[in-house]
Amino acid sequence: MHLAPEAPTATVVAAVSVNDMRERIRRKSRLKGRQPEDAAMADVAQLLGPRPAEGFRRDLLIEYLHRLNDHFGVLHDRHLVALAKQLNLPMAEVYEVASFYHHFEIVRSDDAVAPRLVLRVCESLSCSLAGAHELLAALPERLRAMNLGEGQGDVQVQAVPCVGRCEQAPVAVVHQCPVPHATVDAVLDAVNLKPNRALALHPSAPAAINFDIAALAEHSVPAQPDGISPAHTDLATYRAHGGYQTAAALVNGEMDAEAVLAAMEDSGLRGLGGAGFPAGRKWRIVRDQPAPRLMAVNIDEGEPGTFKDRTYLERDPHRFLEGVLIAAQVVGTEAVYIYLRDEYHGCRALLQAALDDLRAEPPCPLPHIELRRGAGAYICGEESAMIESIEGKRGEPRMRPPYIAQVGLFGRPTLEHNFETLYWVRDIVERGPQWFASFGRHGRKGLRSFSVSGRVKHPGVKLAPAGITVQELIDEYCGGMPDGHQLYAYLPGGASGGILPASLNNIPLDFDTLQPYGCFIGSAAVIVLSQHDRARDAALNVMRFFEHESCGQCTPCRVGTAKAATLMEAPLWDEELLDDLAQVMGDASICGLGQAAPNPIRCVHKYFPHEVGEGPWPGDLPKPRNSPLTEQLPGGLKP
């Protein structure tokens, strides 16, 4: 028998050893770049608390950054690395979010020390009119004399955009504690009384009143004596006066949702955050979208001159929350996300306490409600930018379509509302749509909450009839102009709403009435200028604000606002170049910030050409002298 030759035996050679394989796995499991330090990991773990079974939520990234920033006073880069590890995110993603928001300061040096206190002074238009720049100039020297100057890294002074207290101008904020009608001495007293971050918090508000907003129709909202923490309506007081009965009846099926929706439509209530879209129609659009649906509430009240939402919230948070419950039930939203600007520290504590009380004693089944904290970005007042921020991202506006009513928060149909819009829901449902629509002047219908600041005797929130003129508003609600001042110009809709001359003081103030004049009412923030001011200086102030607050996503806005601010500093404006720039910004910017930023330029060219060298100074107008706004121009330009 023939035997086949035996096949040669193959030699087995290991490609890698077991230890090599283990090392390769270890390398792949590590983040690329800088590795987290054990001490930093311990710091972050302590502030974040126990790790949930499903892991830390990506959409809470900004909330986690706030915990770090509140505790350490700054964001150390070592903690950002550790946070990225905890959330299983790239370090670049965490850094790009943290670096987007003004209230986060990232430091890279391990031995960097946060200042004991940060002292912020608002330099937006109303505060500048009241002397903010003089305050900014005087404070560093006085702090140094007290051995509290910036040289020791002890008290840091910052000029900041609007902090939402324009009726109390000028305003400083010592850490989280506002100083209304600020003087150098008042600010230094606050620093001495609150020597560190642990003490310099917004004072608690007493709960002692029933705040009936309907009773204030066609009146001014009374000012609080201390100007910081008004007495407010707590849950027991609110329910004792009929609060939450409407929401409970609706949720429990005792009231017809369609009837509520019809009342909203018949009232003519429009979105009071600036866009003015009919509220009832918005409810119906979102209600018709497939479930699950969400709600996002915008309290990122950052428009210079606007403070109505804060005024109402700090006096009665439950009327707003009942509006939230009614809207959530009618539209069928399963969760609500409330986005509150970071400057409103007192409102945040008050609203969180109101939510806790409501959950402890619910009048009816409640939807899931989360209170989210902004981080100092005006752009997040734009609805899609706010949604991006709630998702824990940079607050950059989205391209549309799709609209957020179809694809909004977390990709779901979303009902987005301004705070004040929801604040009126209970009264409209209980009193009937005709009650709200019965107010008005000059052919307009409804009530408007005007935030009035600048050159008036009694600034504040004025709950006036829609269609009132600025002259009627000043004379009937504000006590007139201060002694020695006469109306010269006014901004009818905050920084972005344009500027009008005193000769147009008879235009009804409402949605759709100001567009023919190149302006709009927006959030109804009225800033009054006198003959001692110049419209060109006000326009430059707001353009600098837009330059600071542009998110930078689109070139026309990012570059256009900066270029416009530079051109507007010239004694004689280049009309052709500025008009061309305004056209590009308005046509090509992604969102309303860049589209509306040119409005002040166009208004100055149209109504105040004498101020920018485009015509003779009118003989009946006195030339302003020593304007606080003029002093901030290069070389202290004089008219």
PDB file of N, CA and C in Angstrom, residues 61-133:
ATOM      1  N   LEU A  61     -25.582  69.694  29.338  1.00  0.00           N
ATOM      2  CA  LEU A  61     -24.191  70.145  29.354  1.00  0.00           C
ATOM      3  C   LEU A  61     -24.068  71.555  29.927  1.00  0.00           C
ATOM      4  N   ILE A  62     -24.941  72.482  29.512  1.00  0.00           N
ATOM      5  CA  ILE A  62     -24.831  73.860  30.002  1.00  0.00           C
ATOM      6  C   ILE A  62     -25.146  73.922  31.496  1.00  0.00           C
ATOM      7  N   GLU A  63     -26.091  73.116  31.954  1.00  0.00           N
ATOM      8  CA  GLU A  63     -26.376  73.063  33.394  1.00  0.00           C
ATOM      9  C   GLU A  63     -25.151  72.570  34.165  1.00  0.00           C
ATOM     10  N   TYR A  64     -24.455  71.569  33.625  1.00  0.00           N
ATOM     11  CA  TYR A  64     -23.243  71.064  34.285  1.00  0.00           C
ATOM     12  C   TYR A  64     -22.147  72.135  34.296  1.00  0.00           C
ATOM     13  N   LEU A  65     -22.031  72.875  33.206  1.00  0.00           N
ATOM     14  CA  LEU A  65     -21.037  73.947  33.155  1.00  0.00           C
ATOM     15  C   LEU A  65     -21.349  75.023  34.203  1.00  0.00           C
ATOM     16  N   HIS A  66     -22.628  75.302  34.405  1.00  0.00           N
ATOM     17  CA  HIS A  66     -23.002  76.272  35.439  1.00  0.00           C
ATOM     18  C   HIS A  66     -22.575  75.788  36.833  1.00  0.00           C
ATOM     19  N   ARG A  67     -22.723  74.516  37.103  1.00  0.00           N
ATOM     20  CA  ARG A  67     -22.329  74.002  38.423  1.00  0.00           C
ATOM     21  C   ARG A  67     -20.838  74.221  38.659  1.00  0.00           C
ATOM     22  N   LEU A  68     -20.057  73.960  37.643  1.00  0.00           N
ATOM     23  CA  LEU A  68     -18.612  74.181  37.764  1.00  0.00           C
ATOM     24  C   LEU A  68     -18.299  75.665  37.909  1.00  0.00           C
ATOM     25  N   ASN A  69     -18.938  76.487  37.076  1.00  0.00           N
ATOM     26  CA  ASN A  69     -18.653  77.918  37.083  1.00  0.00           C
ATOM     27  C   ASN A  69     -19.101  78.572  38.393  1.00  0.00           C
ATOM     28  N   ASP A  70     -20.243  78.146  38.914  1.00  0.00           N
ATOM     29  CA  ASP A  70     -20.735  78.697  40.181  1.00  0.00           C
ATOM     30  C   ASP A  70     -19.785  78.353  41.324  1.00  0.00           C
ATOM     31  N   HIS A  71     -19.256  77.132  41.307  1.00  0.00           N
ATOM     32  CA  HIS A  71     -18.428  76.673  42.417  1.00  0.00           C
ATOM     33  C   HIS A  71     -17.028  77.280  42.387  1.00  0.00           C
ATOM     34  N   PHE A  72     -16.424  77.304  41.207  1.00  0.00           N
ATOM     35  CA  PHE A  72     -15.033  77.746  41.104  1.00  0.00           C
ATOM     36  C   PHE A  72     -14.897  79.199  40.642  1.00  0.00           C
ATOM     37  N   GLY A  73     -15.966  79.810  40.182  1.00  0.00           N
ATOM     38  CA  GLY A  73     -15.900  81.189  39.702  1.00  0.00           C
ATOM     39  C   GLY A  73     -15.447  81.314  38.275  1.00  0.00           C
ATOM     40  N   VAL A  74     -14.827  80.280  37.734  1.00  0.00           N
ATOM     41  CA  VAL A  74     -14.367  80.213  36.343  1.00  0.00           C
ATOM     42  C   VAL A  74     -14.478  78.758  35.902  1.00  0.00           C
ATOM     43  N   LEU A  75     -14.217  78.517  34.631  1.00  0.00           N
ATOM     44  CA  LEU A  75     -14.135  77.148  34.113  1.00  0.00           C
ATOM     45  C   LEU A  75     -12.670  76.822  33.852  1.00  0.00           C
ATOM     46  N   HIS A  76     -12.088  75.976  34.670  1.00  0.00           N
ATOM     47  CA  HIS A  76     -10.723  75.517  34.437  1.00  0.00           C
ATOM     48  C   HIS A  76     -10.735  74.478  33.324  1.00  0.00           C
ATOM     49  N   ASP A  77      -9.743  74.552  32.449  1.00  0.00           N
ATOM     50  CA  ASP A  77      -9.737  73.611  31.331  1.00  0.00           C
ATOM     51  C   ASP A  77      -9.602  72.169  31.806  1.00  0.00           C
ATOM     52  N   ARG A  78      -8.944  71.957  32.950  1.00  0.00           N
ATOM     53  CA  ARG A  78      -8.833  70.588  33.464  1.00  0.00           C
ATOM     54  C   ARG A  78     -10.208  70.016  33.830  1.00  0.00           C
ATOM     55  N   HIS A  79     -11.105  70.887  34.276  1.00  0.00           N
ATOM     56  CA  HIS A  79     -12.454  70.417  34.584  1.00  0.00           C
ATOM     57  C   HIS A  79     -13.261  70.162  33.318  1.00  0.00           C
ATOM     58  N   LEU A  80     -12.998  70.925  32.269  1.00  0.00           N
ATOM     59  CA  LEU A  80     -13.676  70.657  30.995  1.00  0.00           C
ATOM     60  C   LEU A  80     -13.259  69.298  30.437  1.00  0.00           C
ATOM     61  N   VAL A  81     -11.986  68.959  30.592  1.00  0.00           N
ATOM     62  CA  VAL A  81     -11.511  67.641  30.144  1.00  0.00           C
ATOM     63  C   VAL A  81     -12.213  66.546  30.940  1.00  0.00           C
ATOM     64  N   ALA A  82     -12.311  66.733  32.251  1.00  0.00           N
ATOM     65  CA  ALA A  82     -12.971  65.733  33.089  1.00  0.00           C
ATOM     66  C   ALA A  82     -14.458  65.635  32.765  1.00  0.00           C
ATOM     67  N   LEU A  83     -15.099  66.778  32.498  1.00  0.00           N
ATOM     68  CA  LEU A  83     -16.518  66.769  32.146  1.00  0.00           C
ATOM     69  C   LEU A  83     -16.744  66.039  30.824  1.00  0.00           C
ATOM     70  N   ALA A  84     -15.855  66.273  29.862  1.00  0.00           N
ATOM     71  CA  ALA A  84     -15.958  65.563  28.584  1.00  0.00           C
ATOM     72  C   ALA A  84     -15.884  64.056  28.793  1.00  0.00           C
ATOM     73  N   LYS A  85     -15.020  63.628  29.703  1.00  0.00           N
ATOM     74  CA  LYS A  85     -14.887  62.204  30.003  1.00  0.00           C
ATOM     75  C   LYS A  85     -16.161  61.669  30.633  1.00  0.00           C
ATOM     76  N   GLN A  86     -16.718  62.426  31.582  1.00  0.00           N
ATOM     77  CA  GLN A  86     -17.932  61.978  32.260  1.00  0.00           C
ATOM     78  C   GLN A  86     -19.106  61.849  31.289  1.00  0.00           C
ATOM     79  N   LEU A  87     -19.186  62.758  30.326  1.00  0.00           N
ATOM     80  CA  LEU A  87     -20.296  62.745  29.372  1.00  0.00           C
ATOM     81  C   LEU A  87     -19.992  61.944  28.115  1.00  0.00           C
ATOM     82  N   ASN A  88     -18.764  61.416  28.019  1.00  0.00           N
ATOM     83  CA  ASN A  88     -18.333  60.657  26.844  1.00  0.00           C
ATOM     84  C   ASN A  88     -18.472  61.497  25.576  1.00  0.00           C
ATOM     85  N   LEU A  89     -17.985  62.745  25.687  1.00  0.00           N
ATOM     86  CA  LEU A  89     -18.022  63.674  24.565  1.00  0.00           C
ATOM     87  C   LEU A  89     -16.606  64.075  24.189  1.00  0.00           C
ATOM     88  N   PRO A  90     -16.384  64.469  22.940  1.00  0.00           N
ATOM     89  CA  PRO A  90     -15.082  65.035  22.591  1.00  0.00           C
ATOM     90  C   PRO A  90     -14.834  66.332  23.364  1.00  0.00           C
ATOM     91  N   MET A  91     -13.605  66.533  23.778  1.00  0.00           N
ATOM     92  CA  MET A  91     -13.250  67.758  24.481  1.00  0.00           C
ATOM     93  C   MET A  91     -13.601  68.979  23.635  1.00  0.00           C
ATOM     94  N   ALA A  92     -13.421  68.900  22.329  1.00  0.00           N
ATOM     95  CA  ALA A  92     -13.705  70.028  21.445  1.00  0.00           C
ATOM     96  C   ALA A  92     -15.175  70.432  21.523  1.00  0.00           C
ATOM     97  N   GLU A  93     -16.058  69.453  21.674  1.00  0.00           N
ATOM     98  CA  GLU A  93     -17.486  69.743  21.734  1.00  0.00           C
ATOM     99  C   GLU A  93     -17.842  70.474  23.025  1.00  0.00           C
ATOM    100  N   VAL A  94     -17.267  70.043  24.130  1.00  0.00           N
ATOM    101  CA  VAL A  94     -17.504  70.713  25.407  1.00  0.00           C
ATOM    102  C   VAL A  94     -16.932  72.132  25.366  1.00  0.00           C
ATOM    103  N   TYR A  95     -15.738  72.275  24.808  1.00  0.00           N
ATOM    104  CA  TYR A  95     -15.082  73.573  24.766  1.00  0.00           C
ATOM    105  C   TYR A  95     -15.850  74.550  23.881  1.00  0.00           C
ATOM    106  N   GLU A  96     -16.339  74.090  22.736  1.00  0.00           N
ATOM    107  CA  GLU A  96     -17.018  75.016  21.829  1.00  0.00           C
ATOM    108  C   GLU A  96     -18.340  75.511  22.428  1.00  0.00           C
ATOM    109  N   VAL A  97     -18.985  74.699  23.245  1.00  0.00           N
ATOM    110  CA  VAL A  97     -20.195  75.151  23.925  1.00  0.00           C
ATOM    111  C   VAL A  97     -19.844  76.135  25.032  1.00  0.00           C
ATOM    112  N   ALA A  98     -18.866  75.787  25.866  1.00  0.00           N
ATOM    113  CA  ALA A  98     -18.485  76.663  26.985  1.00  0.00           C
ATOM    114  C   ALA A  98     -17.985  78.018  26.499  1.00  0.00           C
ATOM    115  N   SER A  99     -17.245  78.035  25.406  1.00  0.00           N
ATOM    116  CA  SER A  99     -16.662  79.280  24.914  1.00  0.00           C
ATOM    117  C   SER A  99     -17.675  80.156  24.186  1.00  0.00           C
ATOM    118  N   PHE A 100     -18.858  79.634  23.889  1.00  0.00           N
ATOM    119  CA  PHE A 100     -19.869  80.396  23.157  1.00  0.00           C
ATOM    120  C   PHE A 100     -20.568  81.405  24.053  1.00  0.00           C
ATOM    121  N   TYR A 101     -20.751  81.067  25.329  1.00  0.00           N
ATOM    122  CA  TYR A 101     -21.606  81.860  26.215  1.00  0.00           C
ATOM    123  C   TYR A 101     -20.777  82.843  27.037  1.00  0.00           C
ATOM    124  N   HIS A 102     -21.277  84.081  27.153  1.00  0.00           N
ATOM    125  CA  HIS A 102     -20.523  85.157  27.796  1.00  0.00           C
ATOM    126  C   HIS A 102     -20.278  84.924  29.277  1.00  0.00           C
ATOM    127  N   HIS A 103     -21.147  84.196  29.937  1.00  0.00           N
ATOM    128  CA  HIS A 103     -21.028  84.052  31.384  1.00  0.00           C
ATOM    129  C   HIS A 103     -20.082  82.932  31.806  1.00  0.00           C
ATOM    130  N   PHE A 104     -19.467  82.275  30.850  1.00  0.00           N
ATOM    131  CA  PHE A 104     -18.453  81.270  31.161  1.00  0.00           C
ATOM    132  C   PHE A 104     -17.086  81.820  30.784  1.00  0.00           C
ATOM    133  N   GLU A 105     -16.167  81.842  31.740  1.00  0.00           N
ATOM    134  CA  GLU A 105     -14.800  82.272  31.479  1.00  0.00           C
ATOM    135  C   GLU A 105     -13.873  81.069  31.635  1.00  0.00           C
ATOM    136  N   ILE A 106     -13.227  80.685  30.555  1.00  0.00           N
ATOM    137  CA  ILE A 106     -12.343  79.517  30.562  1.00  0.00           C
ATOM    138  C   ILE A 106     -10.918  79.977  30.848  1.00  0.00           C
ATOM    139  N   VAL A 107     -10.270  79.344  31.819  1.00  0.00           N
ATOM    140  CA  VAL A 107      -8.878  79.645  32.140  1.00  0.00           C
ATOM    141  C   VAL A 107      -8.058  78.372  31.950  1.00  0.00           C
ATOM    142  N   ARG A 108      -6.839  78.540  31.427  1.00  0.00           N
ATOM    143  CA  ARG A 108      -6.006  77.383  31.103  1.00  0.00           C
ATOM    144  C   ARG A 108      -4.888  77.148  32.114  1.00  0.00           C
ATOM    145  N   SER A 109      -4.568  78.148  32.896  1.00  0.00           N
ATOM    146  CA  SER A 109      -3.481  77.998  33.856  1.00  0.00           C
ATOM    147  C   SER A 109      -3.983  77.276  35.100  1.00  0.00           C
ATOM    148  N   ASP A 110      -3.240  76.263  35.528  1.00  0.00           N
ATOM    149  CA  ASP A 110      -3.640  75.509  36.707  1.00  0.00           C
ATOM    150  C   ASP A 110      -3.647  76.371  37.969  1.00  0.00           C
ATOM    151  N   ASP A 111      -2.813  77.421  37.993  1.00  0.00           N
ATOM    152  CA  ASP A 111      -2.747  78.254  39.192  1.00  0.00           C
ATOM    153  C   ASP A 111      -3.582  79.532  39.064  1.00  0.00           C
ATOM    154  N   ALA A 112      -4.426  79.617  38.008  1.00  0.00           N
ATOM    155  CA  ALA A 112      -5.278  80.790  37.842  1.00  0.00           C
ATOM    156  C   ALA A 112      -6.311  80.833  38.968  1.00  0.00           C
ATOM    157  N   VAL A 113      -6.514  82.016  39.517  1.00  0.00           N
ATOM    158  CA  VAL A 113      -7.439  82.194  40.622  1.00  0.00           C
ATOM    159  C   VAL A 113      -8.593  83.081  40.165  1.00  0.00           C
ATOM    160  N   ALA A 114      -9.799  82.648  40.433  1.00  0.00           N
ATOM    161  CA  ALA A 114     -10.961  83.454  40.079  1.00  0.00           C
ATOM    162  C   ALA A 114     -11.045  84.664  40.997  1.00  0.00           C
ATOM    163  N   PRO A 115     -11.535  85.797  40.484  1.00  0.00           N
ATOM    164  CA  PRO A 115     -11.703  86.963  41.360  1.00  0.00           C
ATOM    165  C   PRO A 115     -12.699  86.662  42.474  1.00  0.00           C
ATOM    166  N   ARG A 116     -12.487  87.309  43.611  1.00  0.00           N
ATOM    167  CA  ARG A 116     -13.394  87.111  44.743  1.00  0.00           C
ATOM    168  C   ARG A 116     -14.809  87.531  44.375  1.00  0.00           C
ATOM    169  N   LEU A 117     -14.926  88.614  43.623  1.00  0.00           N
ATOM    170  CA  LEU A 117     -16.209  89.102  43.155  1.00  0.00           C
ATOM    171  C   LEU A 117     -16.062  89.619  41.733  1.00  0.00           C
ATOM    172  N   VAL A 118     -17.113  89.478  40.942  1.00  0.00           N
ATOM    173  CA  VAL A 118     -17.188  90.130  39.632  1.00  0.00           C
ATOM    174  C   VAL A 118     -18.249  91.213  39.730  1.00  0.00           C
ATOM    175  N   LEU A 119     -17.875  92.422  39.374  1.00  0.00           N
ATOM    176  CA  LEU A 119     -18.760  93.579  39.444  1.00  0.00           C
ATOM    177  C   LEU A 119     -19.096  93.981  38.009  1.00  0.00           C
ATOM    178  N   ARG A 120     -20.355  93.815  37.645  1.00  0.00           N
ATOM    179  CA  ARG A 120     -20.787  94.105  36.273  1.00  0.00           C
ATOM    180  C   ARG A 120     -21.574  95.416  36.241  1.00  0.00           C
ATOM    181  N   VAL A 121     -21.289  96.230  35.248  1.00  0.00           N
ATOM    182  CA  VAL A 121     -22.018  97.488  35.060  1.00  0.00           C
ATOM    183  C   VAL A 121     -22.626  97.457  33.665  1.00  0.00           C
ATOM    184  N   CYS A 122     -23.937  97.624  33.608  1.00  0.00           N
ATOM    185  CA  CYS A 122     -24.629  97.610  32.318  1.00  0.00           C
ATOM    186  C   CYS A 122     -24.275  98.866  31.529  1.00  0.00           C
ATOM    187  N   GLU A 123     -23.946  98.692  30.256  1.00  0.00           N
ATOM    188  CA  GLU A 123     -23.627  99.832  29.401  1.00  0.00           C
ATOM    189  C   GLU A 123     -24.574  99.931  28.198  1.00  0.00           C
ATOM    190  N   SER A 124     -25.730  99.261  28.273  1.00  0.00           N
ATOM    191  CA  SER A 124     -26.702  99.392  27.197  1.00  0.00           C
ATOM    192  C   SER A 124     -27.368 100.761  27.242  1.00  0.00           C
ATOM    193  N   LEU A 125     -28.264 101.035  26.308  1.00  0.00           N
ATOM    194  CA  LEU A 125     -28.693 102.400  26.035  1.00  0.00           C
ATOM    195  C   LEU A 125     -29.285 103.113  27.247  1.00  0.00           C
ATOM    196  N   SER A 126     -30.244 102.501  27.929  1.00  0.00           N
ATOM    197  CA  SER A 126     -30.891 103.188  29.054  1.00  0.00           C
ATOM    198  C   SER A 126     -29.903 103.493  30.160  1.00  0.00           C
ATOM    199  N   CYS A 127     -29.013 102.551  30.459  1.00  0.00           N
ATOM    200  CA  CYS A 127     -28.017 102.785  31.508  1.00  0.00           C
ATOM    201  C   CYS A 127     -26.979 103.808  31.062  1.00  0.00           C
ATOM    202  N   SER A 128     -26.630 103.808  29.787  1.00  0.00           N
ATOM    203  CA  SER A 128     -25.686 104.813  29.286  1.00  0.00           C
ATOM    204  C   SER A 128     -26.276 106.216  29.391  1.00  0.00           C
ATOM    205  N   LEU A 129     -27.561 106.343  29.116  1.00  0.00           N
ATOM    206  CA  LEU A 129     -28.223 107.638  29.273  1.00  0.00           C
ATOM    207  C   LEU A 129     -28.166 108.129  30.715  1.00  0.00           C
ATOM    208  N   ALA A 130     -28.170 107.169  31.654  1.00  0.00           N
ATOM    209  CA  ALA A 130     -28.199 107.518  33.076  1.00  0.00           C
ATOM    210  C   ALA A 130     -26.811 107.633  33.687  1.00  0.00           C
ATOM    211  N   GLY A 131     -25.736 107.507  32.885  1.00  0.00           N
ATOM    212  CA  GLY A 131     -24.395 107.735  33.402  1.00  0.00           C
ATOM    213  C   GLY A 131     -23.575 106.503  33.679  1.00  0.00           C
ATOM    214  N   ALA A 132     -23.849 105.390  32.985  1.00  0.00           N
ATOM    215  CA  ALA A 132     -23.109 104.144  33.234  1.00  0.00           C
ATOM    216  C   ALA A 132     -21.628 104.285  32.940  1.00  0.00           C
ATOM    217  N   HIS A 133     -21.276 105.052  31.913  1.00  0.00           N
ATOM    218  CA  HIS A 133     -19.863 105.143  31.550  1.00  0.00           C
ATOM    219  C   HIS A 133     -19.074 105.964  32.559  1.00  0.00           C
TER     220      HIS A 133
END
